[in-house]
CSV table of C-alpha atoms in Angstrom, one decimal:
chain,number,residue,atom,x,y,z
H,1,MET,CA,84.0,12.5,18.9
H,2,SER,CA,84.2,16.2,17.8
H,3,VAL,CA,80.5,15.4,16.2
H,4,LYS,CA,77.9,13.2,17.0
H,5,LEU,CA,75.6,11.6,14.4
H,6,GLU,CA,72.2,9.9,15.6
H,7,LYS,CA,70.0,8.6,13.1
H,8,ARG,CA,66.1,9.0,14.1
H,9,GLY,CA,64.2,6.5,11.4
H,10,ALA,CA,65.2,9.4,7.7
H,11,VAL,CA,66.3,11.9,9.9
H,12,LEU,CA,70.3,12.4,11.0
H,13,HIS,CA,71.0,14.7,13.7
H,14,ILE,CA,74.6,15.6,12.9
H,15,THR,CA,75.9,17.7,17.1
H,16,ILE,CA,79.3,18.9,17.2
H,17,ASP,CA,79.8,18.0,20.4
H,18,ARG,CA,82.6,20.4,21.9
H,19,ALA,CA,80.2,23.0,24.5
H,20,PRO,CA,83.5,23.5,27.0
H,21,VAL,CA,85.1,25.2,23.9
H,22,ARG,CA,81.7,27.1,22.7
H,23,ASN,CA,81.3,24.0,19.6
H,24,ALA,CA,84.4,25.8,18.3
H,25,LEU,CA,85.8,24.0,15.0
H,26,ASP,CA,88.8,22.1,15.7
H,27,MET,CA,90.0,19.8,12.3
H,28,ALA,CA,88.6,16.4,13.7
H,29,ALA,CA,85.2,18.3,13.8
H,30,LEU,CA,85.7,19.4,10.4
H,31,GLU,CA,86.1,15.9,9.9
H,32,GLY,CA,83.4,15.4,11.6
H,33,LEU,CA,80.7,17.2,9.5
H,34,GLN,CA,82.8,15.9,6.4
H,35,GLU,CA,81.7,13.0,7.3
H,36,ALA,CA,78.6,13.3,9.0
H,37,LEU,CA,77.1,14.6,5.2
H,38,ASP,CA,78.8,11.8,3.3
H,39,GLN,CA,76.6,9.0,5.4
H,40,LEU,CA,73.6,11.8,4.8
H,41,ASP,CA,74.3,11.8,0.7
H,42,SER,CA,75.0,7.8,0.7
H,43,ASP,CA,72.4,6.7,3.5
H,44,PRO,CA,69.1,5.5,1.0
H,45,GLU,CA,66.9,5.9,4.3
H,46,LEU,CA,68.2,8.7,4.8
H,47,ARG,CA,65.5,12.4,3.8
H,48,VAL,CA,66.9,15.0,5.9
H,49,GLY,CA,70.0,16.6,8.1
H,50,VAL,CA,69.4,18.2,10.9
H,51,LEU,CA,72.9,20.5,12.7
H,52,THR,CA,72.9,21.8,15.4
H,53,GLY,CA,75.8,22.5,18.6
H,54,ALA,CA,76.0,21.2,22.7
H,55,GLY,CA,74.4,22.7,24.5
H,56,ASP,CA,72.1,25.7,24.9
H,57,ARG,CA,74.2,28.4,24.7
H,58,ILE,CA,76.5,27.9,21.5
H,59,PHE,CA,75.8,26.6,18.1
H,60,CYS,CA,79.1,27.3,16.6
H,61,SER,CA,81.9,29.5,17.9
H,62,GLY,CA,83.7,29.1,14.4
H,63,ALA,CA,87.5,28.0,14.5
H,64,ASP,CA,89.1,27.0,17.5
H,65,LEU,CA,92.2,29.1,16.6
H,66,ALA,CA,94.2,27.1,20.1
H,67,ALA,CA,93.5,23.6,18.2
H,68,ILE,CA,94.5,24.8,14.8
H,69,ALA,CA,97.5,26.9,15.9
H,70,GLY,CA,98.7,23.1,18.0
H,71,SER,CA,97.4,21.4,14.6
H,72,GLY,CA,100.6,22.2,12.4
H,73,LEU,CA,98.4,22.8,9.4
H,74,SER,CA,99.3,26.2,8.3
H,75,PRO,CA,95.8,29.2,8.6
H,76,ALA,CA,95.2,29.2,5.3
H,77,GLU,CA,95.0,25.3,4.5
H,78,ALA,CA,92.9,24.6,7.6
H,79,MET,CA,90.9,28.0,6.6
H,80,HIS,CA,90.8,26.0,3.5
H,81,ARG,CA,89.1,23.1,4.9
H,82,TYR,CA,86.6,25.5,6.8
H,83,ALA,CA,85.9,26.1,2.9
H,84,VAL,CA,85.2,22.3,1.4
H,85,VAL,CA,82.7,21.6,5.1
H,86,LEU,CA,80.5,24.5,3.8
H,87,GLY,CA,80.8,23.8,0.0
H,88,ARG,CA,80.0,20.8,0.9
H,89,ILE,CA,76.5,21.4,2.9
H,90,LEU,CA,75.7,23.6,0.0
H,91,ALA,CA,76.5,20.6,-2.5
H,92,CYS,CA,74.7,18.3,-0.1
H,93,ARG,CA,72.3,15.6,-1.6
H,94,ARG,CA,69.4,16.0,1.1
H,95,PRO,CA,67.6,19.2,2.3
H,96,LEU,CA,69.7,20.3,6.2
H,97,ILE,CA,68.3,22.1,8.5
H,98,ALA,CA,70.2,24.0,10.6
H,99,ARG,CA,68.8,23.8,15.1
H,100,LEU,CA,70.2,27.3,16.7
H,101,GLY,CA,69.8,26.6,20.2
H,102,GLY,CA,72.3,28.6,20.6
H,103,HIS,CA,74.3,32.2,19.5
H,104,VAL,CA,76.3,31.7,16.9
H,105,LEU,CA,79.2,33.7,15.9
H,106,GLY,CA,81.8,34.2,12.8
H,107,GLY,CA,82.7,30.7,11.4
H,108,GLY,CA,79.1,28.8,13.1
H,109,VAL,CA,77.3,31.4,10.5
H,110,GLY,CA,78.7,30.0,7.6
H,111,LEU,CA,77.6,26.7,8.5
H,112,LEU,CA,74.0,29.0,9.7
H,113,LEU,CA,74.4,29.6,5.9
H,114,ALA,CA,74.7,27.0,4.2
H,115,CYS,CA,71.8,25.2,5.1
H,116,ASP,CA,69.1,25.3,3.5
H,117,LEU,CA,66.9,26.1,6.3
H,118,ALA,CA,66.8,27.5,9.5
H,119,VAL,CA,65.3,27.9,13.0
H,120,ALA,CA,66.3,29.4,16.2
H,121,ALA,CA,64.8,29.8,19.2
H,122,ASP,CA,63.9,33.5,20.3
H,123,PRO,CA,67.3,34.2,22.7
H,124,VAL,CA,69.4,33.7,19.9
H,125,GLN,CA,72.2,36.3,18.7
H,126,ILE,CA,73.8,36.4,15.7
H,127,SER,CA,77.4,38.0,15.2
H,128,LEU,CA,80.7,37.9,12.6
H,129,PRO,CA,82.9,39.2,15.5
H,130,GLU,CA,87.1,38.4,13.8
H,131,ALA,CA,87.7,41.7,13.3
H,132,ALA,CA,87.8,43.1,17.0
H,133,VAL,CA,90.8,40.1,17.2
H,134,GLY,CA,93.0,40.9,13.3
H,135,MET,CA,90.6,38.3,11.1
H,136,TRP,CA,87.7,39.4,8.7
H,137,PRO,CA,84.6,36.1,8.4
H,138,MET,CA,86.1,35.5,4.5
H,139,MET,CA,84.0,33.0,3.3
H,140,VAL,CA,81.3,33.7,5.2
H,141,GLY,CA,81.1,36.7,2.9
H,142,ALA,CA,80.1,34.5,0.0
H,143,LEU,CA,77.4,32.9,1.4
H,144,LEU,CA,76.2,36.0,4.0
H,145,LEU,CA,76.4,38.5,0.0
H,146,ARG,CA,74.7,36.7,-1.7
H,147,ASP,CA,71.7,36.5,1.6
H,148,LEU,CA,71.6,39.9,2.7
H,149,PRO,CA,72.2,43.4,0.9
H,150,ARG,CA,75.7,44.8,0.7
H,151,LYS,CA,75.7,47.3,3.9
H,152,GLN,CA,73.9,45.4,6.2
H,153,ALA,CA,76.2,42.9,5.2
H,154,LEU,CA,79.5,45.1,5.8
H,155,GLU,CA,77.6,46.2,9.1
H,156,LEU,CA,77.6,42.8,10.9
H,157,ALA,CA,81.4,41.7,9.8
H,158,LEU,CA,82.5,45.9,10.4
H,159,THR,CA,81.0,46.5,13.9
H,160,GLY,CA,80.5,42.6,16.0
H,161,ARG,CA,76.5,44.1,16.0
H,162,LYS,CA,75.2,41.3,18.4
H,163,LEU,CA,71.7,40.5,15.1
H,164,SER,CA,68.9,39.3,17.4
H,165,ALA,CA,66.8,35.9,16.4
H,166,MET,CA,63.8,38.0,14.9
H,167,GLU,CA,66.2,40.0,13.2
H,168,ALA,CA,67.6,37.9,11.7
H,169,LEU,CA,64.3,36.6,10.7
H,170,LYS,CA,63.2,39.5,9.4
H,171,LEU,CA,66.8,39.8,7.2
H,172,GLY,CA,65.6,36.7,6.2
H,173,LEU,CA,68.0,34.5,7.6
H,174,LEU,CA,66.2,32.4,9.2
H,175,ASN,CA,62.8,30.6,8.7
H,176,ARG,CA,61.4,30.6,12.9
H,177,VAL,CA,61.9,31.8,15.4
H,178,VAL,CA,60.1,30.0,18.5
H,179,PRO,CA,60.7,30.2,22.4
H,180,PRO,CA,63.0,27.9,23.1
H,181,ALA,CA,61.5,25.5,24.7
H,182,GLU,CA,59.4,24.4,20.9
H,183,LEU,CA,62.6,24.2,18.9
H,184,ASP,CA,62.8,21.1,19.0
H,185,ASP,CA,58.4,20.5,18.0
H,186,GLN,CA,59.6,23.3,14.7
H,187,VAL,CA,62.2,21.2,14.0
H,188,GLY,CA,60.9,17.7,14.2
H,189,ALA,CA,57.6,19.6,11.8
H,190,LEU,CA,59.6,20.8,8.9
H,191,CYS,CA,61.9,17.4,9.3
H,192,ASP,CA,58.1,16.1,8.3
H,193,ALA,CA,57.3,18.5,5.6
H,194,VAL,CA,60.5,17.8,3.7
H,195,GLN,CA,59.3,14.0,3.9
H,196,ARG,CA,56.7,13.9,2.5
H,197,MET,CA,58.2,15.3,-0.3
H,198,SER,CA,59.5,13.7,-3.7
H,199,PRO,CA,63.4,13.0,-3.0
H,200,SER,CA,64.2,13.3,-7.0
H,201,ALA,CA,62.7,16.9,-6.6
H,202,LEU,CA,64.6,17.7,-3.7
H,203,ARG,CA,67.6,16.6,-4.1
H,204,LEU,CA,67.7,18.1,-8.6
H,205,GLY,CA,65.7,21.6,-7.7
H,206,ARG,CA,68.2,22.7,-5.0
H,207,ALA,CA,70.9,21.5,-7.1
H,208,ALA,CA,69.4,23.5,-9.8
H,209,TRP,CA,68.8,27.2,-8.4
H,210,GLN,CA,72.1,26.8,-6.5
H,211,ARG,CA,73.6,26.3,-10.0
H,212,SER,CA,72.0,29.2,-11.4
H,213,LEU,CA,72.6,32.0,-8.2
H,214,GLY,CA,75.1,34.7,-9.9
H,215,GLN,CA,73.3,33.9,-13.4
H,216,SER,CA,71.6,36.7,-15.8
H,217,PRO,CA,68.0,35.7,-15.6
H,218,GLU,CA,68.6,35.2,-19.1
H,219,HIS,CA,71.4,32.3,-18.8
H,220,ALA,CA,69.1,30.8,-15.7
H,221,LEU,CA,65.6,30.8,-17.7
H,222,VAL,CA,67.6,28.3,-19.9
H,223,GLU,CA,68.9,26.1,-17.5
H,224,LEU,CA,66.7,26.1,-15.3
H,225,ALA,CA,63.8,24.6,-17.8
H,226,ALA,CA,66.5,22.0,-18.8
H,227,ALA,CA,66.6,21.0,-15.7
H,228,LEU,CA,63.3,20.8,-14.9
H,229,GLY,CA,63.1,18.6,-18.4
H,230,ALA,CA,65.1,16.1,-16.2
H,231,LEU,CA,62.9,16.3,-13.4
H,232,ALA,CA,59.7,15.8,-15.5
H,233,SER,CA,61.9,12.2,-16.7
H,234,THR,CA,61.7,10.8,-13.5
H,235,GLU,CA,60.0,8.0,-11.9
H,236,ASP,CA,58.9,10.3,-8.6
H,237,ALA,CA,57.7,12.9,-11.6
H,238,ALA,CA,55.5,10.2,-13.2
H,239,GLU,CA,54.3,8.6,-10.2
H,240,GLY,CA,53.7,12.1,-8.4
H,241,MET,CA,51.0,12.9,-10.9
H,242,MET,CA,49.5,9.6,-10.5
H,243,ALA,CA,49.7,10.2,-7.4
H,244,PHE,CA,47.4,13.3,-8.3
H,245,PHE,CA,44.8,11.5,-10.4
H,246,GLU,CA,43.7,8.7,-8.3
H,247,LYS,CA,43.8,10.7,-4.8
H,248,ARG,CA,46.1,9.3,-2.7
H,249,THR,CA,49.9,9.1,-1.3
H,250,PRO,CA,52.7,9.3,-4.0
H,251,GLN,CA,55.0,6.3,-3.0
H,252,TRP,CA,57.9,7.7,-3.8
H,253,LYS,CA,60.3,5.4,-6.0
H,254,ASP,CA,63.7,8.0,-5.5
H,255,ARG,CA,66.0,7.5,-2.1
């Protein structure tokens, strides 16, 4: 199995399990990620996902070029499948947290950026080395250019410079940078915090924010107001307000 799944209560742990090849993505890994996201969406017991790579050296090094060459697929078709996975992460009904115990390279950066939250161990570095082998981080750019100013994004792609975890934190690409021994505790704390929130609020709110990206403020405000109106009519909204006035913990309906 290129992708290993482990359900721990309401959390689905998704591990790219190809450490001997630096957790590079072959077709089986991309299919495994799709299946994991389908499970995260469809299992009513799940509330959040954690995406990581096997071992503590590399989170994901991007495409497994040797495996793709032997797959019978054209490079364009293989890259299209990777793009579909990134879009699938963005559209996932549940929040996804990137757990970065090792370095993040190439297409692995796209996986990191597509996730909602990200926690990295202190030694982790992030880089886009594609141009050194005659390639370019095409699909990664769709996400990187919405998170970084143009010149900073271009410096990473043009030079392949390795960005330290602390630099990435300052640029807003990460939520936490912690010592390796604290990585799982910090990821677990974020999972616990997410699980205390209304599932319908997280689902509808994340989707509305995603749709508003790239819109003018005028158009975004109209769409987001409509989305808030729809959210206000849900059972979770009614339960949340009732629990607030009754000073008790909400019992969320939407799973």
